[in-house]
mmCIF file of C-alpha atoms in Angstrom:
data_model
loop_
_atom_site.group_PDB
_atom_site.id
_atom_site.type_symbol
_atom_site.label_atom_id
_atom_site.label_comp_id
_atom_site.label_asym_id
_atom_site.label_seq_id
_atom_site.Cartn_x
_atom_site.Cartn_y
_atom_site.Cartn_z
ATOM 1 C CA MET A 1 98.718 -138.047 -47.733
ATOM 2 C CA SER A 2 98.236 -139.697 -44.472
ATOM 3 C CA ALA A 3 95.882 -139.579 -41.533
ATOM 4 C CA PHE A 4 96.130 -140.859 -38.000
ATOM 5 C CA PHE A 5 93.861 -141.505 -35.081
ATOM 6 C CA ALA A 6 95.390 -140.643 -31.715
ATOM 7 C CA ILE A 7 94.477 -141.347 -28.155
ATOM 8 C CA GLU A 8 96.647 -139.714 -25.496
ATOM 9 C CA SER A 9 97.774 -142.010 -22.761
ATOM 10 C CA THR A 10 94.136 -141.610 -22.135
ATOM 11 C CA ASP A 11 93.445 -140.641 -25.745
ATOM 12 C CA ILE A 12 93.114 -142.569 -29.025
ATOM 13 C CA CYS A 13 94.855 -141.656 -32.269
ATOM 14 C CA VAL A 14 94.618 -143.386 -35.621
ATOM 15 C CA TYR A 15 97.233 -142.743 -38.272
ATOM 16 C CA GLN A 16 95.617 -143.449 -41.597
ATOM 17 C CA SER A 17 97.974 -144.121 -44.448
ATOM 18 C CA ASN A 18 97.731 -143.208 -48.090
ATOM 19 C CA LEU A 19 99.053 -145.094 -51.087
ATOM 20 C CA CYS A 20 102.610 -144.537 -49.904
ATOM 21 C CA LYS A 21 102.572 -145.202 -46.186
ATOM 22 C CA PHE A 22 102.732 -148.234 -44.014
ATOM 23 C CA ARG A 23 101.407 -149.434 -40.732
ATOM 24 C CA ILE A 24 104.227 -148.296 -38.474
ATOM 25 C CA GLN A 25 105.609 -145.130 -39.941
ATOM 26 C CA MET A 26 109.368 -144.803 -40.040
ATOM 27 C CA GLU A 27 110.887 -141.468 -39.087
ATOM 28 C CA ILE A 28 112.460 -140.197 -42.281
ATOM 29 C CA PRO A 29 113.986 -137.960 -41.299
ATOM 30 C CA ASN A 30 112.403 -135.488 -38.858
ATOM 31 C CA SER A 31 108.994 -136.735 -37.710
ATOM 32 C CA LYS A 32 108.562 -137.136 -33.960
ATOM 33 C CA LEU A 33 105.613 -139.487 -34.375
ATOM 34 C CA PRO A 34 107.012 -143.049 -34.413
ATOM 35 C CA GLN A 35 108.468 -144.963 -31.506
ATOM 36 C CA PHE A 36 111.499 -146.049 -33.506
ATOM 37 C CA ARG A 37 113.423 -144.279 -36.203
ATOM 38 C CA ILE A 38 115.994 -145.093 -38.831
ATOM 39 C CA GLU A 39 118.896 -142.778 -38.186
ATOM 40 C CA MET A 40 120.865 -141.776 -41.268
ATOM 41 C CA GLU A 41 123.139 -138.827 -41.879
ATOM 42 C CA MET A 42 123.498 -137.022 -45.191
ATOM 43 C CA VAL A 43 127.120 -137.963 -45.795
ATOM 44 C CA ALA A 44 128.959 -139.652 -48.623
ATOM 45 C CA TYR A 45 128.691 -143.129 -47.093
ATOM 46 C CA THR A 46 126.668 -144.285 -44.152
ATOM 47 C CA VAL A 47 125.270 -147.331 -42.419
ATOM 48 C CA VAL A 48 121.846 -147.768 -40.913
ATOM 49 C CA GLU A 49 121.036 -147.766 -37.233
ATOM 50 C CA LEU A 50 117.691 -148.340 -35.541
ATOM 51 C CA GLU A 51 117.215 -146.449 -32.322
ATOM 52 C CA LYS A 52 114.373 -145.528 -30.018
ATOM 53 C CA ASN A 53 112.928 -142.084 -30.531
ATOM 54 C CA PRO A 54 112.951 -140.284 -27.167
ATOM 55 C CA TYR A 55 110.410 -137.745 -28.445
ATOM 56 C CA SER A 56 107.902 -140.209 -29.872
ATOM 57 C CA TRP A 57 104.243 -139.255 -29.639
ATOM 58 C CA THR A 58 103.602 -142.776 -28.395
ATOM 59 C CA LYS A 59 104.873 -141.609 -25.003
ATOM 60 C CA VAL A 60 101.741 -139.493 -24.580
ATOM 61 C CA ALA A 61 99.191 -141.145 -26.871
ATOM 62 C CA ASN A 62 97.983 -144.517 -28.074
ATOM 63 C CA ILE A 63 98.231 -144.321 -31.859
ATOM 64 C CA ILE A 64 96.515 -146.558 -34.390
ATOM 65 C CA PHE A 65 98.256 -146.792 -37.767
ATOM 66 C CA LEU A 66 95.776 -147.723 -40.467
ATOM 67 C CA ASP A 67 96.633 -149.049 -43.926
ATOM 68 C CA GLN A 68 94.067 -147.448 -46.193
ATOM 69 C CA PRO A 69 92.692 -147.557 -48.860
ATOM 70 C CA VAL A 70 92.620 -151.335 -49.054
ATOM 71 C CA GLY A 71 95.669 -152.640 -50.861
ATOM 72 C CA THR A 72 98.144 -150.306 -49.190
ATOM 73 C CA GLY A 73 100.706 -151.631 -46.760
ATOM 74 C CA PHE A 74 99.698 -155.074 -45.533
ATOM 75 C CA SER A 75 95.961 -154.509 -46.019
ATOM 76 C CA TYR A 76 94.061 -156.751 -48.423
ATOM 77 C CA ALA A 77 90.588 -157.651 -49.649
ATOM 78 C CA LYS A 78 89.142 -161.110 -50.236
ATOM 79 C CA THR A 79 87.458 -160.263 -53.539
ATOM 80 C CA PRO A 80 88.683 -158.227 -56.540
ATOM 81 C CA ASP A 81 85.653 -155.949 -56.393
ATOM 82 C CA ALA A 82 86.564 -154.905 -52.857
ATOM 83 C CA TYR A 83 89.655 -153.137 -54.193
ATOM 84 C CA ILE A 84 87.500 -150.754 -56.214
ATOM 85 C CA THR A 85 87.045 -147.788 -53.927
ATOM 86 C CA ASN A 86 86.847 -144.005 -53.771
ATOM 87 C CA ASP A 87 87.077 -141.210 -51.218
ATOM 88 C CA THR A 88 83.548 -141.752 -49.942
ATOM 89 C CA LEU A 89 83.975 -145.500 -49.520
ATOM 90 C CA SER A 90 87.413 -145.061 -47.953
ATOM 91 C CA SER A 91 86.017 -142.738 -45.302
ATOM 92 C CA MET A 92 83.215 -145.200 -44.553
ATOM 93 C CA HIS A 93 85.654 -148.114 -44.324
ATOM 94 C CA ALA A 94 87.815 -146.192 -41.854
ATOM 95 C CA TYR A 95 84.767 -145.227 -39.804
ATOM 96 C CA HIS A 96 83.504 -148.817 -39.549
ATOM 97 C CA PHE A 97 87.013 -150.012 -38.738
ATOM 98 C CA LEU A 98 87.162 -147.616 -35.791
ATOM 99 C CA ARG A 99 83.904 -148.794 -34.302
ATOM 100 C CA LYS A 100 84.870 -152.457 -34.723
ATOM 101 C CA TRP A 101 88.285 -151.758 -33.222
ATOM 102 C CA LEU A 102 86.702 -150.175 -30.150
ATOM 103 C CA VAL A 103 84.384 -153.161 -29.770
ATOM 104 C CA ASP A 104 87.456 -155.406 -29.721
ATOM 105 C CA HIS A 105 89.362 -153.052 -27.385
ATOM 106 C CA PRO A 106 86.733 -151.763 -24.926
ATOM 107 C CA LYS A 107 89.323 -150.413 -22.476
ATOM 108 C CA PHE A 108 89.757 -147.449 -24.845
ATOM 109 C CA LEU A 109 86.051 -146.583 -25.046
ATOM 110 C CA ASN A 110 86.310 -143.658 -22.640
ATOM 111 C CA ASN A 111 89.456 -142.180 -24.169
ATOM 112 C CA PRO A 112 89.297 -138.824 -25.986
ATOM 113 C CA PHE A 113 89.757 -139.397 -29.714
ATOM 114 C CA TYR A 114 91.592 -137.327 -32.326
ATOM 115 C CA LEU A 115 92.161 -137.886 -36.026
ATOM 116 C CA GLY A 116 95.042 -136.473 -38.028
ATOM 117 C CA GLY A 117 96.276 -136.486 -41.581
ATOM 118 C CA GLU A 118 98.365 -134.726 -44.168
ATOM 119 C CA SER A 119 98.313 -133.825 -47.849
ATOM 120 C CA TYR A 120 95.588 -135.787 -49.706
ATOM 121 C CA MET A 121 94.092 -136.922 -46.416
ATOM 122 C CA GLY A 122 92.802 -133.365 -46.194
ATOM 123 C CA ILE A 123 90.006 -134.744 -48.376
ATOM 124 C CA VAL A 124 89.264 -138.000 -46.566
ATOM 125 C CA ALA A 125 90.036 -137.128 -42.921
ATOM 126 C CA PRO A 126 87.240 -134.541 -42.421
ATOM 127 C CA MET A 127 84.850 -136.977 -44.077
ATOM 128 C CA ILE A 128 85.778 -139.609 -41.485
ATOM 129 C CA VAL A 129 85.261 -137.148 -38.632
ATOM 130 C CA ASN A 130 81.898 -136.218 -40.114
ATOM 131 C CA GLU A 131 80.885 -139.906 -40.219
ATOM 132 C CA ILE A 132 81.875 -140.262 -36.563
ATOM 133 C CA TYR A 133 79.627 -137.362 -35.581
ATOM 134 C CA LYS A 134 76.752 -138.718 -37.659
ATOM 135 C CA GLY A 135 77.093 -142.155 -36.081
ATOM 136 C CA ASN A 136 77.215 -140.733 -32.574
ATOM 137 C CA GLU A 137 74.155 -138.566 -33.222
ATOM 138 C CA VAL A 138 72.000 -141.494 -34.379
ATOM 139 C CA GLY A 139 73.121 -143.633 -31.455
ATOM 140 C CA GLU A 140 75.417 -146.090 -33.200
ATOM 141 C CA GLY A 141 77.580 -147.962 -30.761
ATOM 142 C CA PRO A 142 80.064 -147.827 -29.418
ATOM 143 C CA GLN A 143 80.151 -144.058 -29.129
ATOM 144 C CA ILE A 144 83.454 -142.526 -30.228
ATOM 145 C CA LYS A 145 84.555 -139.665 -27.986
ATOM 146 C CA ILE A 146 85.728 -137.494 -30.861
ATOM 147 C CA LYS A 147 87.457 -134.318 -29.671
ATOM 148 C CA GLY A 148 89.033 -132.924 -32.809
ATOM 149 C CA TYR A 149 91.237 -133.386 -35.829
ATOM 150 C CA MET A 150 94.515 -132.034 -37.161
ATOM 151 C CA LEU A 151 95.737 -131.678 -40.730
ATOM 152 C CA GLY A 152 99.099 -130.743 -42.204
ATOM 153 C CA ASN A 153 99.384 -129.133 -45.651
ATOM 154 C CA PRO A 154 95.951 -130.593 -46.408
ATOM 155 C CA LEU A 155 94.309 -130.766 -49.794
ATOM 156 C CA THR A 156 90.953 -129.060 -49.297
ATOM 157 C CA ASP A 157 89.872 -127.640 -52.644
ATOM 158 C CA THR A 158 91.469 -129.588 -55.492
ATOM 159 C CA SER A 159 91.180 -126.842 -58.085
ATOM 160 C CA GLY A 160 92.104 -123.971 -55.796
ATOM 161 C CA ASP A 161 94.949 -125.776 -54.056
ATOM 162 C CA TYR A 162 96.596 -127.026 -57.238
ATOM 163 C CA ASN A 163 96.187 -123.685 -58.991
ATOM 164 C CA SER A 164 97.926 -122.033 -56.044
ATOM 165 C CA ARG A 165 101.196 -123.728 -56.995
ATOM 166 C CA ILE A 166 102.163 -121.086 -59.563
ATOM 167 C CA PRO A 167 101.709 -118.137 -57.140
ATOM 168 C CA PHE A 168 103.572 -120.206 -54.526
ATOM 169 C CA LEU A 169 106.534 -120.700 -56.872
ATOM 170 C CA HIS A 170 106.637 -116.979 -57.585
ATOM 171 C CA ARG A 171 106.331 -116.072 -53.922
ATOM 172 C CA THR A 172 109.229 -118.348 -52.993
ATOM 173 C CA GLY A 173 111.480 -116.961 -55.717
ATOM 174 C CA LEU A 174 111.436 -120.025 -57.960
ATOM 175 C CA LEU A 175 109.704 -118.118 -60.763
ATOM 176 C CA SER A 176 110.788 -114.717 -62.028
ATOM 177 C CA ASN A 177 108.342 -111.823 -62.167
ATOM 178 C CA GLU A 178 108.331 -112.025 -65.961
ATOM 179 C CA ILE A 179 107.537 -115.739 -66.150
ATOM 180 C CA TYR A 180 104.882 -115.461 -63.455
ATOM 181 C CA LYS A 181 103.187 -112.490 -65.089
ATOM 182 C CA SER A 182 103.129 -114.130 -68.521
ATOM 183 C CA THR A 183 101.835 -117.440 -67.172
ATOM 184 C CA LYS A 184 99.155 -115.781 -65.070
ATOM 185 C CA GLU A 185 97.913 -113.654 -67.968
ATOM 186 C CA ASN A 186 98.012 -116.355 -70.632
ATOM 187 C CA CYS A 187 96.484 -119.074 -68.445
ATOM 188 C CA HIS A 188 93.967 -116.718 -66.818
ATOM 189 C CA GLY A 189 94.850 -118.114 -63.397
ATOM 190 C CA ASN A 190 93.829 -121.656 -64.384
ATOM 191 C CA TYR A 191 96.867 -123.938 -64.556
ATOM 192 C CA LEU A 192 95.071 -127.221 -63.933
ATOM 193 C CA ASP A 193 92.551 -127.642 -66.754
ATOM 194 C CA VAL A 194 94.250 -125.884 -69.641
ATOM 195 C CA ASP A 195 92.548 -125.361 -72.986
ATOM 196 C CA PRO A 196 94.612 -127.418 -75.482
ATOM 197 C CA ASN A 197 94.203 -124.575 -77.980
ATOM 198 C CA ASN A 198 95.745 -122.053 -75.588
ATOM 199 C CA HIS A 199 99.285 -122.466 -76.897
ATOM 200 C CA ARG A 200 100.655 -119.455 -75.036
ATOM 201 C CA CYS A 201 99.571 -120.913 -71.711
ATOM 202 C CA ILE A 202 100.933 -124.343 -72.605
ATOM 203 C CA ASN A 203 104.294 -122.862 -73.602
ATOM 204 C CA ASP A 204 104.462 -120.829 -70.391
ATOM 205 C CA LEU A 205 103.769 -123.928 -68.313
ATOM 206 C CA LYS A 206 106.588 -125.725 -70.130
ATOM 207 C CA VAL A 207 108.906 -122.911 -69.062
ATOM 208 C CA VAL A 208 107.647 -123.267 -65.486
ATOM 209 C CA ASP A 209 108.360 -127.003 -65.617
ATOM 210 C CA LYS A 210 111.936 -126.284 -66.673
ATOM 211 C CA CYS A 211 112.345 -123.841 -63.800
ATOM 212 C CA ILE A 212 111.362 -126.422 -61.198
ATOM 213 C CA GLY A 213 112.632 -129.561 -62.920
ATOM 214 C CA ARG A 214 115.427 -130.078 -60.396
ATOM 215 C CA ILE A 215 113.395 -129.083 -57.344
ATOM 216 C CA ASN A 216 112.009 -131.581 -54.819
ATOM 217 C CA LYS A 217 108.282 -130.851 -54.931
ATOM 218 C CA PRO A 218 107.414 -131.830 -51.316
ATOM 219 C CA GLN A 219 110.476 -129.955 -49.968
ATOM 220 C CA ILE A 220 111.611 -127.171 -52.268
ATOM 221 C CA LEU A 221 114.837 -126.572 -50.326
ATOM 222 C CA GLU A 222 116.103 -129.978 -51.455
ATOM 223 C CA PRO A 223 117.123 -131.110 -54.940
ATOM 224 C CA ALA A 224 114.958 -133.489 -56.909
ATOM 225 C CA CYS A 225 116.016 -137.096 -56.519
ATOM 226 C CA ASP A 226 118.106 -138.490 -59.352
ATOM 227 C CA THR A 227 115.992 -141.561 -59.973
ATOM 228 C CA SER A 228 118.438 -142.883 -62.562
ATOM 229 C CA ASN A 229 121.033 -143.495 -59.864
ATOM 230 C CA THR A 230 119.155 -143.964 -56.623
ATOM 231 C CA ILE A 231 118.777 -147.283 -54.882
ATOM 232 C CA LYS A 232 115.057 -146.599 -54.684
ATOM 233 C CA SER A 233 114.762 -146.463 -58.466
ATOM 234 C CA TYR A 234 116.829 -149.618 -58.869
ATOM 235 C CA HIS A 235 114.664 -151.659 -56.558
ATOM 236 C CA PHE A 236 111.406 -150.314 -57.968
ATOM 237 C CA ARG A 237 112.472 -151.185 -61.501
ATOM 238 C CA ARG A 238 113.827 -154.590 -60.538
ATOM 239 C CA GLY A 239 110.652 -155.405 -58.632
ATOM 240 C CA LEU A 240 112.440 -155.389 -55.282
ATOM 241 C CA VAL A 241 113.783 -158.855 -56.086
ATOM 242 C CA SER A 242 116.858 -158.549 -53.899
ATOM 243 C CA LEU A 243 114.868 -157.175 -50.986
ATOM 244 C CA HIS A 244 112.523 -160.140 -51.164
ATOM 245 C CA ASN A 245 115.356 -162.494 -50.333
ATOM 246 C CA ALA A 246 114.337 -163.989 -47.002
ATOM 247 C CA SER A 247 117.958 -164.262 -45.900
ATOM 248 C CA MET A 248 118.610 -160.551 -46.287
ATOM 249 C CA ASP A 249 118.992 -158.712 -43.001
ATOM 250 C CA ILE A 250 118.697 -154.968 -42.580
ATOM 251 C CA TRP A 251 121.761 -154.927 -40.349
ATOM 252 C CA SER A 252 123.931 -156.750 -42.879
ATOM 253 C CA LEU A 253 123.274 -154.378 -45.775
ATOM 254 C CA PRO A 254 126.416 -152.836 -47.246
ATOM 255 C CA GLN A 255 127.159 -149.191 -46.840
ATOM 256 C CA VAL A 256 124.858 -147.085 -48.967
ATOM 257 C CA ARG A 257 125.810 -144.001 -50.865
ATOM 258 C CA ILE A 258 123.598 -141.052 -49.919
ATOM 259 C CA GLN A 259 123.461 -138.224 -52.454
ATOM 260 C CA GLY A 260 121.219 -135.769 -50.666
ATOM 261 C CA CYS A 261 118.039 -137.554 -51.754
ATOM 262 C CA ARG A 262 115.686 -138.486 -48.948
ATOM 263 C CA ASP A 263 114.076 -141.150 -51.129
ATOM 264 C CA ASP A 264 117.255 -143.208 -50.780
ATOM 265 C CA HIS A 265 116.409 -143.649 -47.110
ATOM 266 C CA TYR A 266 113.299 -145.636 -47.936
ATOM 267 C CA ILE A 267 115.269 -148.716 -48.976
ATOM 268 C CA TYR A 268 115.585 -149.683 -45.325
ATOM 269 C CA SER A 269 111.844 -149.532 -44.756
ATOM 270 C CA TYR A 270 111.377 -152.284 -47.352
ATOM 271 C CA VAL A 271 113.832 -154.570 -45.615
ATOM 272 C CA TRP A 272 112.468 -153.764 -42.149
ATOM 273 C CA ALA A 273 108.787 -154.219 -43.037
ATOM 274 C CA ASN A 274 109.400 -157.575 -44.727
ATOM 275 C CA ARG A 275 111.412 -159.111 -41.900
ATOM 276 C CA ARG A 276 109.812 -162.231 -40.476
ATOM 277 C CA ASP A 277 109.909 -160.957 -36.882
ATOM 278 C CA VAL A 278 108.367 -157.618 -37.886
ATOM 279 C CA ARG A 279 105.530 -159.314 -39.765
ATOM 280 C CA GLU A 280 104.878 -161.536 -36.758
ATOM 281 C CA ALA A 281 104.873 -158.524 -34.427
ATOM 282 C CA LEU A 282 102.316 -156.823 -36.684
ATOM 283 C CA HIS A 283 100.214 -160.034 -36.786
ATOM 284 C CA ILE A 284 100.297 -160.240 -40.569
ATOM 285 C CA ASP A 285 98.141 -163.187 -41.642
ATOM 286 C CA GLU A 286 100.357 -166.141 -42.581
ATOM 287 C CA GLU A 287 97.984 -166.831 -45.450
ATOM 288 C CA PHE A 288 99.541 -163.840 -47.183
ATOM 289 C CA ASP A 289 103.183 -164.678 -46.630
ATOM 290 C CA GLU A 290 103.880 -164.274 -50.329
ATOM 291 C CA ILE A 291 102.719 -160.657 -50.262
ATOM 292 C CA LYS A 292 105.634 -158.287 -49.826
ATOM 293 C CA TRP A 293 105.274 -154.821 -48.376
ATOM 294 C CA VAL A 294 105.954 -151.935 -50.756
ATOM 295 C CA ARG A 295 105.930 -148.281 -49.887
ATOM 296 C CA CYS A 296 103.765 -147.238 -52.840
ATOM 297 C CA ASN A 297 101.193 -149.580 -54.317
ATOM 298 C CA GLU A 298 101.031 -147.786 -57.633
ATOM 299 C CA SER A 299 98.419 -150.176 -59.028
ATOM 300 C CA LEU A 300 95.869 -148.411 -56.821
ATOM 301 C CA PHE A 301 96.718 -145.043 -58.282
ATOM 302 C CA PHE A 302 97.725 -145.286 -61.915
ATOM 303 C CA ASN A 303 95.660 -148.137 -63.338
ATOM 304 C CA PHE A 304 92.174 -146.664 -63.200
ATOM 305 C CA PHE A 305 91.162 -148.044 -66.593
ATOM 306 C CA THR A 306 93.492 -150.993 -67.150
ATOM 307 C CA LYS A 307 92.867 -153.050 -64.021
ATOM 308 C CA PRO A 308 89.884 -153.791 -61.775
ATOM 309 C CA ILE A 309 91.888 -152.362 -58.866
ATOM 310 C CA SER A 310 91.418 -148.617 -58.539
ATOM 311 C CA ASN A 311 91.112 -145.783 -56.091
ATOM 312 C CA THR A 312 88.930 -143.029 -57.531
ATOM 313 C CA HIS A 313 89.090 -139.483 -56.247
ATOM 314 C CA ASN A 314 85.395 -138.607 -56.262
ATOM 315 C CA VAL A 315 85.431 -135.728 -53.753
ATOM 316 C CA LEU A 316 87.135 -132.556 -54.953
ATOM 317 C CA ASN A 317 86.303 -130.129 -52.167
ATOM 318 C CA THR A 318 85.837 -130.582 -48.409
ATOM 319 C CA VAL A 319 85.265 -126.983 -47.337
ATOM 320 C CA ALA A 320 81.641 -127.802 -46.473
ATOM 321 C CA TYR A 321 82.820 -130.629 -44.190
ATOM 322 C CA HIS A 322 85.084 -128.254 -42.283
ATOM 323 C CA GLU A 323 82.252 -125.748 -41.924
ATOM 324 C CA ASN A 324 79.911 -128.437 -40.645
ATOM 325 C CA LEU A 325 82.458 -129.654 -38.082
ATOM 326 C CA ALA A 326 83.164 -126.096 -36.948
ATOM 327 C CA ASN A 327 79.436 -125.629 -36.313
ATOM 328 C CA LYS A 328 79.581 -128.701 -34.069
ATOM 329 C CA ASN A 329 82.373 -127.056 -32.053
ATOM 330 C CA CYS A 330 84.795 -129.746 -33.181
ATOM 331 C CA ARG A 331 88.348 -128.648 -32.424
ATOM 332 C CA ALA A 332 90.646 -128.425 -35.448
ATOM 333 C CA LEU A 333 94.317 -127.674 -35.987
ATOM 334 C CA VAL A 334 95.235 -127.017 -39.617
ATOM 335 C CA PHE A 335 98.820 -126.079 -40.390
ATOM 336 C CA SER A 336 100.862 -125.718 -43.555
ATOM 337 C CA GLY A 337 104.598 -125.564 -43.940
ATOM 338 C CA ASP A 338 106.018 -123.065 -46.408
ATOM 339 C CA HIS A 339 108.279 -125.466 -48.326
ATOM 340 C CA ASP A 340 105.684 -127.917 -49.685
ATOM 341 C CA MET A 341 104.798 -127.320 -53.321
ATOM 342 C CA VAL A 342 102.504 -130.356 -53.594
ATOM 343 C CA VAL A 343 99.774 -128.662 -51.542
ATOM 344 C CA PRO A 344 101.085 -125.126 -50.835
#
């Protein structure tokens, strides 16, 4: 669920984050995007090393990493109401940010511009590109030289994409023919909004859940993370107290046990992002020194009705946006890996 804007050496790129990303994305473990990466091997015990990534995209493009929606990463709002947002508002905020950024950095005005994203950003990213075209067409300045967009495993049609998970599980051998046939027939192909009186469908879906209970949903070739034992779970439950210790240094952390769970790698991103020198390099406002970076600001996602802070998903389908952009001859690269169950 991320998006980025890219500018080659002569181009602009913005990487727009979702609820679980941060301003400078760490490479965990195989992305070639960031300039630096945390290098960890899947062995019984390991230590962390930070090294330059020789294949970083930053060698060929200027990339803007954007914390969005507001409240993610180091982004903040000055009033409580400003945290109440949705897909439409998020796309508008990103669009206005881009124009203001170009005003402040005029040397990039003539650079070709691309936008990219993944997963849930398949909803918001094409909306941003559409806003850019609309602004250019009515003469809003500065003009953004939009050239295209790219999306990986993008959510496009909420109902269709989520309902495709069951056929995906069958196709990849994670569901037997018998379970798939029964579930398909009893649920009538609708696994998202199930009739509570359709007990056969509900029971079949419980069987499906058991079949995939130990599977990592974003990467089905890996086991699900054992959150009862992982460092990640410990720090989330303890409120990251130990990581908030100003004296803690990423290089002085003890050896960490790695059990084949990629989520364990994220512990180092917390320490790195909250280092004083990193915050200074990112120009984090000193007024917000007490705010600590977290990978997932769950208050934006889970507390729709209990807190004034919320991020509402008000756009369920962006097929029309893609069609509109195609009619404008906007270049697009849409690709999907075959191991992602979240958005198959």
